[in-house]
Amino acid sequence: MTAPASKLTAQRPTGAKVGKYTLKSVLGQGGHGDVHLGVTGRGPNVAVKILNAEASRDTDTVTRFKREADTARRLEHPGIVRIVDVGSSRGRHYIIMELVRGGSLRRLLDRKDAPPGKVLAVLAEVATALAFAHAQGVVHRDVKPENVLLTRAGRAKVADFGLARAIDQSSLTTEGRILGTAIYMSPEQVRGRRATAASDVYAMGIVLYEALTGARPFNADSQLGYLYQHAEVEPPRPVVRKGYPTALAALALACLAKDPADRPTMAEVAERIAAASHARARRRWWWLVPALLAVVCALVIALPSWLDPLCGDWFGAPACRWARQGARAAHAAIFSEPPRPHARPRDHR
């Protein structure tokens, strides 16, 4: 692919063409570049992530950027943002990817009125997508709500595999430099050890904890403060908010175990969140049963009094007789006492 150098090398390349796509509004901004809306006269619009000039000169950043495209490209899953194409022009690197327009998990968690059922469904989808990545030998290494996008239908798609790596590859973490987001970083990453699938589980535990309680397990005024707490401080037991399954509190704490070997797998996390969500939904429907029975009883009680005016105006005599008989039978079936068993005659012999 090629793009006009005068446009794509600019700090804000709006209006440039990348292949068949014209760059329009900025969808998001980051320290290493922007994400633009890419439009075309035919076919779906896309998101185009472009490294800025400074980041394009940093070898490690470019390596992670290219690896994001390569990694996500081979992870074909409905819960992972799809990569359309990747390329560069005049030293500026870009990724063309599926456009997801429903906001992010961060925005959903920040809503005071976010439906618990919807939040749990999204978390189960995120865990399922990450479990798929782990099964393919890929660790994300930067799991956080900002990296989970939502479609307009509310389905989750994991994005930003820039720090992801194959489990059998060496880490890009260098001495004195820790990659990832401090708020969601696992104890082993803090200590400079190799990130594994269990590291993603730890980050997922923080996301789950925040969903259940409305707050993260750790708070600090600096990145170093977060890193210390992840490594040395046990999280407080979650006080689960109304509407969320209390059974998931134990799962959140299990994910936050300091020892990676003590954490569940991501597949187990997905299964337990989905199971708790389904159990919650069943309980909600069960509580509707008494209300529905009350409505039915009220209708049966009132039905005979409704039939007289209706019969006179709308229905003929045979239909009215049938309706009255049915109403009396229903009324008797619900409100009459059950027949007593006949007493057996005494044997006077």
Short mmCIF file of C-alpha atoms in Angstrom, two decimals:
data_model
loop_
_atom_site.label_atom_id
_atom_site.label_comp_id
_atom_site.label_asym_id
_atom_site.label_seq_id
_atom_site.Cartn_x
_atom_site.Cartn_y
_atom_site.Cartn_z
CA MET A 1 0.00 0.00 0.00
CA THR A 2 1.05 3.58 -0.58
CA ALA A 3 -0.17 6.93 0.68
CA PRO A 4 0.66 10.52 -0.29
CA ALA A 5 3.85 11.38 1.56
CA SER A 6 2.85 15.00 2.14
CA LYS A 7 -0.25 13.84 3.95
CA LEU A 8 0.74 10.65 5.74
CA THR A 9 3.96 12.14 7.10
CA ALA A 10 2.03 15.04 8.60
CA GLN A 11 1.26 15.08 12.31
CA ARG A 12 -2.48 14.85 11.56
CA PRO A 13 -2.82 12.93 8.28
CA THR A 14 -6.58 13.53 7.89
CA GLY A 15 -7.47 13.50 4.21
CA ALA A 16 -4.65 11.15 3.16
CA LYS A 17 -5.45 7.98 1.28
CA VAL A 18 -4.27 4.62 2.57
CA GLY A 19 -4.98 2.15 -0.19
CA LYS A 20 -8.67 2.55 -1.06
CA TYR A 21 -9.45 4.29 2.24
CA THR A 22 -9.55 8.03 2.89
CA LEU A 23 -8.61 9.05 6.43
CA LYS A 24 -11.31 11.08 8.14
CA SER A 25 -11.94 11.95 11.78
CA VAL A 26 -9.64 10.88 14.62
CA LEU A 27 -11.25 8.07 16.61
CA GLY A 28 -8.62 7.90 19.32
CA GLN A 29 -5.26 9.29 20.33
CA GLY A 30 -2.32 7.75 22.14
CA GLY A 31 1.28 8.41 22.97
CA HIS A 32 2.50 6.59 19.86
CA GLY A 33 -0.06 7.74 17.32
CA ASP A 34 -3.69 8.13 16.36
CA VAL A 35 -6.51 5.94 15.12
CA HIS A 36 -8.45 7.38 12.19
CA LEU A 37 -11.73 6.53 10.55
CA GLY A 38 -11.03 5.14 7.09
CA VAL A 39 -13.89 5.48 4.60
CA THR A 40 -14.48 4.22 1.10
CA GLY A 41 -17.29 4.54 -1.38
CA ARG A 42 -17.78 0.79 -1.35
CA GLY A 43 -17.55 -1.74 1.43
CA PRO A 44 -17.39 -1.22 5.20
CA ASN A 45 -15.44 1.57 6.85
CA VAL A 46 -12.35 0.69 8.87
CA ALA A 47 -10.11 1.98 11.66
CA VAL A 48 -6.57 2.95 10.65
CA LYS A 49 -3.92 3.06 13.38
CA ILE A 50 -0.91 5.20 12.37
CA LEU A 51 2.33 5.56 14.31
CA ASN A 52 3.51 9.13 14.72
CA ALA A 53 6.89 10.23 13.39
CA GLU A 54 8.69 9.90 16.73
CA ALA A 55 7.36 6.40 17.43
CA SER A 56 8.17 5.34 13.88
CA ARG A 57 11.85 6.03 14.62
CA ASP A 58 11.87 3.82 17.74
CA THR A 59 12.87 0.27 16.86
CA ASP A 60 11.12 -1.39 19.81
CA THR A 61 7.88 0.51 19.19
CA VAL A 62 7.87 -0.41 15.51
CA THR A 63 8.59 -4.04 16.40
CA ARG A 64 5.64 -4.17 18.81
CA PHE A 65 3.44 -2.38 16.28
CA LYS A 66 4.20 -4.91 13.55
CA ARG A 67 3.82 -7.78 15.97
CA GLU A 68 0.37 -6.52 16.94
CA ALA A 69 -0.72 -6.89 13.32
CA ASP A 70 0.95 -10.27 12.86
CA THR A 71 -0.43 -11.66 16.12
CA ALA A 72 -4.00 -10.44 15.69
CA ARG A 73 -4.04 -11.56 12.07
CA ARG A 74 -3.63 -15.20 13.03
CA LEU A 75 -6.14 -14.97 15.89
CA GLU A 76 -9.36 -15.34 13.93
CA HIS A 77 -12.06 -15.16 16.58
CA PRO A 78 -15.33 -13.18 16.84
CA GLY A 79 -14.11 -11.73 20.14
CA ILE A 80 -10.86 -10.32 18.71
CA VAL A 81 -10.61 -7.24 16.48
CA ARG A 82 -9.88 -8.38 12.93
CA ILE A 83 -6.85 -7.02 11.05
CA VAL A 84 -7.61 -6.06 7.43
CA ASP A 85 -4.13 -5.04 6.28
CA VAL A 86 -0.79 -3.62 7.42
CA GLY A 87 1.80 -1.48 5.68
CA SER A 88 4.04 1.59 5.72
CA SER A 89 4.73 4.66 3.62
CA ARG A 90 7.69 7.04 3.87
CA GLY A 91 8.62 5.60 7.25
CA ARG A 92 5.09 5.83 8.74
CA HIS A 93 3.62 2.50 9.77
CA TYR A 94 -0.10 1.76 9.86
CA ILE A 95 -2.57 -1.03 10.57
CA ILE A 96 -5.98 -1.21 8.93
CA MET A 97 -8.45 -3.02 11.16
CA GLU A 98 -12.10 -3.77 11.70
CA LEU A 99 -14.09 -0.74 12.85
CA VAL A 100 -15.83 -1.22 16.20
CA ARG A 101 -18.20 1.64 17.06
CA GLY A 102 -19.88 0.75 20.37
CA GLY A 103 -17.41 2.30 22.81
CA SER A 104 -15.20 0.41 25.24
CA LEU A 105 -15.52 -1.70 28.35
CA ARG A 106 -14.05 1.24 30.28
CA ARG A 107 -16.99 3.40 29.27
CA LEU A 108 -19.42 0.65 30.25
CA LEU A 109 -17.83 0.15 33.68
CA ASP A 110 -17.87 3.90 34.31
CA ARG A 111 -21.65 4.00 33.86
CA LYS A 112 -23.49 4.08 37.19
CA ASP A 113 -26.53 2.40 35.60
CA ALA A 114 -24.67 -0.29 33.65
CA PRO A 115 -26.86 -3.44 33.72
CA PRO A 116 -25.03 -6.20 35.62
CA GLY A 117 -26.21 -8.79 33.13
CA LYS A 118 -24.68 -6.87 30.25
CA VAL A 119 -21.38 -6.33 32.09
CA LEU A 120 -21.11 -10.02 32.98
CA ALA A 121 -21.88 -11.05 29.39
CA VAL A 122 -19.09 -8.79 28.13
CA LEU A 123 -16.62 -10.13 30.71
CA ALA A 124 -17.45 -13.71 29.74
CA GLU A 125 -16.83 -12.85 26.07
CA VAL A 126 -13.51 -11.18 26.90
CA ALA A 127 -12.34 -14.19 28.90
CA THR A 128 -13.45 -16.52 26.11
CA ALA A 129 -11.49 -14.54 23.50
CA LEU A 130 -8.37 -14.46 25.69
CA ALA A 131 -8.70 -18.18 26.38
CA PHE A 132 -8.70 -18.71 22.61
CA ALA A 133 -5.54 -16.60 22.29
CA HIS A 134 -3.88 -18.62 25.06
CA ALA A 135 -4.81 -21.84 23.29
CA GLN A 136 -3.04 -20.48 20.21
CA GLY A 137 0.06 -19.77 22.30
CA VAL A 138 -0.42 -15.98 22.57
CA VAL A 139 -0.33 -13.88 25.76
CA HIS A 140 -1.89 -10.41 25.51
CA ARG A 141 0.13 -8.80 28.37
CA ASP A 142 -1.95 -5.60 28.49
CA VAL A 143 -5.48 -6.68 29.42
CA LYS A 144 -7.52 -3.68 30.60
CA PRO A 145 -11.00 -2.21 29.96
CA GLU A 146 -9.61 0.33 27.51
CA ASN A 147 -8.41 -2.51 25.28
CA VAL A 148 -11.84 -4.12 25.05
CA LEU A 149 -14.08 -2.58 22.39
CA LEU A 150 -17.82 -3.09 22.11
CA THR A 151 -19.89 -3.41 18.97
CA ARG A 152 -23.16 -1.52 18.67
CA ALA A 153 -24.87 -4.78 19.56
CA GLY A 154 -22.85 -4.89 22.80
CA ARG A 155 -20.50 -7.75 21.87
CA ALA A 156 -16.92 -7.60 23.15
CA LYS A 157 -13.83 -7.53 20.95
CA VAL A 158 -10.34 -7.59 22.44
CA ALA A 159 -7.98 -5.10 20.79
CA ASP A 160 -4.42 -3.80 21.04
CA PHE A 161 -2.15 -6.82 20.84
CA GLY A 162 0.86 -4.50 20.68
CA LEU A 163 2.45 -6.09 23.75
CA ALA A 164 1.31 -9.60 22.92
CA ARG A 165 3.85 -12.28 22.23
CA ALA A 166 4.00 -15.96 21.59
CA ILE A 167 4.44 -17.91 24.81
CA ASP A 168 7.69 -19.43 23.55
CA GLN A 169 9.22 -16.09 22.48
CA SER A 170 11.55 -13.94 24.53
CA SER A 171 10.11 -10.85 26.20
CA LEU A 172 10.68 -7.31 25.02
CA THR A 173 10.91 -6.19 28.62
CA THR A 174 14.37 -4.75 29.22
CA GLU A 175 16.21 -3.99 32.42
CA GLY A 176 14.71 -0.94 34.11
CA ARG A 177 11.76 -0.86 31.72
CA ILE A 178 8.46 -2.62 32.36
CA LEU A 179 5.95 -2.84 29.53
CA GLY A 180 2.23 -2.76 30.20
CA THR A 181 -0.19 -0.79 32.38
CA ALA A 182 0.79 -0.57 36.06
CA ILE A 183 -2.81 -0.70 37.32
CA TYR A 184 -3.34 -4.15 35.77
CA MET A 185 0.17 -5.59 35.99
CA SER A 186 0.75 -9.00 37.56
CA PRO A 187 3.22 -9.58 40.43
CA GLU A 188 5.53 -11.64 38.22
CA GLN A 189 5.67 -8.83 35.64
CA VAL A 190 6.46 -6.35 38.42
CA ARG A 191 9.38 -8.54 39.45
CA GLY A 192 10.65 -8.59 35.88
CA ARG A 193 9.73 -12.19 35.25
CA ARG A 194 8.32 -13.57 32.06
CA ALA A 195 4.62 -12.92 31.45
CA THR A 196 2.48 -16.00 30.93
CA ALA A 197 -1.19 -16.74 30.36
CA ALA A 198 -1.58 -16.49 34.15
CA SER A 199 -0.51 -12.84 33.89
CA ASP A 200 -3.53 -12.14 31.68
CA VAL A 201 -5.69 -13.95 34.25
CA TYR A 202 -4.40 -11.60 36.97
CA ALA A 203 -5.34 -8.55 34.90
CA MET A 204 -8.73 -10.09 34.17
CA GLY A 205 -9.19 -10.53 37.91
CA ILE A 206 -8.71 -6.80 38.44
CA VAL A 207 -11.28 -6.05 35.73
CA LEU A 208 -13.73 -8.51 37.31
CA TYR A 209 -13.09 -7.06 40.78
CA GLU A 210 -13.86 -3.56 39.48
CA ALA A 211 -17.07 -4.76 37.83
CA LEU A 212 -18.26 -6.47 41.02
CA THR A 213 -17.40 -3.68 43.47
CA GLY A 214 -17.21 -0.47 41.45
CA ALA A 215 -13.58 0.03 42.50
CA ARG A 216 -10.19 -1.53 41.79
CA PRO A 217 -8.55 -3.69 44.46
CA PHE A 218 -5.54 -1.36 44.73
CA ASN A 219 -5.22 2.42 44.70
CA ALA A 220 -2.01 4.42 44.57
CA ASP A 221 -0.76 7.90 43.73
CA SER A 222 1.96 6.65 41.41
CA GLN A 223 2.91 3.77 39.16
CA LEU A 224 5.49 2.64 41.71
CA GLY A 225 2.73 2.53 44.32
CA TYR A 226 0.65 0.24 42.13
CA LEU A 227 3.63 -1.98 41.38
CA TYR A 228 4.42 -2.36 45.09
CA GLN A 229 0.84 -3.32 45.96
CA HIS A 230 0.62 -5.86 43.15
CA ALA A 231 3.78 -7.52 44.41
CA GLU A 232 3.32 -7.29 48.19
CA VAL A 233 -0.26 -6.43 49.27
CA GLU A 234 -3.19 -8.84 49.39
CA PRO A 235 -6.41 -7.46 47.86
CA PRO A 236 -9.35 -6.81 50.21
CA ARG A 237 -12.30 -9.15 49.97
CA PRO A 238 -14.75 -7.74 47.41
CA VAL A 239 -17.96 -6.13 48.66
CA VAL A 240 -20.18 -7.14 45.76
CA ARG A 241 -22.66 -4.59 44.48
CA LYS A 242 -26.37 -5.27 44.18
CA GLY A 243 -27.26 -7.21 41.07
CA TYR A 244 -23.94 -9.06 40.77
CA PRO A 245 -23.44 -12.70 41.82
CA THR A 246 -21.61 -12.91 45.14
CA ALA A 247 -20.13 -16.23 43.99
CA LEU A 248 -17.83 -14.32 41.64
CA ALA A 249 -16.03 -12.64 44.57
CA ALA A 250 -14.10 -15.85 45.18
CA LEU A 251 -13.22 -16.05 41.49
CA ALA A 252 -11.84 -12.50 41.48
CA LEU A 253 -9.62 -13.28 44.48
CA ALA A 254 -8.45 -16.53 42.88
CA CYS A 255 -7.41 -14.60 39.78
CA LEU A 256 -5.47 -12.17 41.99
CA ALA A 257 -3.36 -14.84 43.68
CA LYS A 258 0.27 -13.72 43.98
CA ASP A 259 1.53 -17.10 42.79
CA PRO A 260 0.64 -17.65 39.11
CA ALA A 261 0.27 -21.39 39.77
CA ASP A 262 -2.63 -20.67 42.15
CA ARG A 263 -4.72 -18.85 39.54
CA PRO A 264 -7.40 -20.51 37.40
CA THR A 265 -6.97 -20.73 33.65
CA MET A 266 -8.67 -18.16 31.44
CA ALA A 267 -10.99 -20.87 30.11
CA GLU A 268 -12.09 -21.59 33.70
CA VAL A 269 -12.63 -17.87 34.29
CA ALA A 270 -14.85 -17.64 31.21
CA GLU A 271 -16.83 -20.71 32.24
CA ARG A 272 -17.41 -19.51 35.82
CA ILE A 273 -18.46 -16.00 34.80
CA ALA A 274 -20.89 -17.39 32.23
CA ALA A 275 -22.30 -19.91 34.73
CA ALA A 276 -22.82 -17.22 37.39
CA SER A 277 -24.44 -14.93 34.83
CA HIS A 278 -26.86 -17.66 33.70
CA ALA A 279 -27.72 -18.58 37.30
CA ARG A 280 -28.45 -14.93 38.02
CA ALA A 281 -30.78 -14.73 35.02
CA ARG A 282 -32.64 -17.87 36.12
CA ARG A 283 -33.14 -16.45 39.62
CA ARG A 284 -34.59 -13.26 38.17
CA TRP A 285 -37.14 -15.22 36.14
CA TRP A 286 -37.98 -17.40 39.14
CA TRP A 287 -38.97 -14.35 41.17
CA LEU A 288 -41.41 -13.40 38.40
CA VAL A 289 -43.42 -16.61 38.86
CA PRO A 290 -45.40 -15.42 41.95
CA ALA A 291 -46.20 -12.15 40.21
CA LEU A 292 -47.45 -13.96 37.12
CA LEU A 293 -49.59 -16.29 39.23
CA ALA A 294 -51.10 -13.30 41.01
CA VAL A 295 -52.02 -11.73 37.67
CA VAL A 296 -53.61 -14.98 36.45
CA CYS A 297 -55.63 -15.32 39.65
CA ALA A 298 -56.85 -11.74 39.40
CA LEU A 299 -57.96 -12.30 35.82
CA VAL A 300 -59.81 -15.48 36.74
CA ILE A 301 -61.59 -13.71 39.61
CA ALA A 302 -62.65 -10.83 37.39
CA LEU A 303 -63.49 -12.91 34.30
CA PRO A 304 -67.13 -13.75 35.17
CA SER A 305 -67.97 -10.09 35.71
CA TRP A 306 -66.37 -9.16 32.39
CA LEU A 307 -68.27 -11.76 30.39
CA ASP A 308 -71.79 -10.36 30.83
CA PRO A 309 -71.26 -7.03 29.01
CA LEU A 310 -69.05 -8.70 26.40
CA CYS A 311 -71.63 -11.43 25.71
CA GLY A 312 -74.37 -8.92 25.23
CA ASP A 313 -72.44 -6.82 22.75
CA TRP A 314 -69.98 -9.07 20.90
CA PHE A 315 -70.69 -12.80 21.28
CA GLY A 316 -73.64 -15.09 20.65
CA ALA A 317 -75.36 -17.31 23.21
CA PRO A 318 -73.40 -20.54 22.51
CA ALA A 319 -70.06 -18.77 22.84
CA CYS A 320 -71.17 -17.07 26.03
CA ARG A 321 -72.29 -20.34 27.60
CA TRP A 322 -68.95 -21.92 26.76
CA ALA A 323 -67.02 -18.93 28.15
CA ARG A 324 -69.04 -18.86 31.39
CA GLN A 325 -68.55 -22.58 31.91
CA GLY A 326 -64.81 -22.23 31.30
CA ALA A 327 -64.54 -19.30 33.71
CA ARG A 328 -66.44 -21.19 36.44
CA ALA A 329 -64.24 -24.25 35.94
CA ALA A 330 -61.03 -22.22 36.14
CA HIS A 331 -62.30 -20.37 39.21
CA ALA A 332 -63.22 -23.64 40.91
CA ALA A 333 -59.93 -25.29 40.01
CA ILE A 334 -57.91 -22.50 41.60
CA PHE A 335 -59.97 -21.51 44.61
CA SER A 336 -62.07 -24.55 45.60
CA GLU A 337 -60.87 -26.89 48.30
CA PRO A 338 -59.66 -30.23 47.04
CA PRO A 339 -62.16 -33.04 47.55
CA ARG A 340 -61.68 -34.98 50.73
CA PRO A 341 -60.99 -38.68 50.36
CA HIS A 342 -64.03 -40.85 51.09
CA ALA A 343 -63.92 -42.49 54.50
CA ARG A 344 -63.78 -46.23 54.29
CA PRO A 345 -66.82 -47.85 55.98
CA ARG A 346 -66.09 -49.45 59.27
CA ASP A 347 -66.16 -53.19 59.49
CA HIS A 348 -68.60 -54.03 62.31
CA ARG A 349 -67.89 -57.68 62.22
#
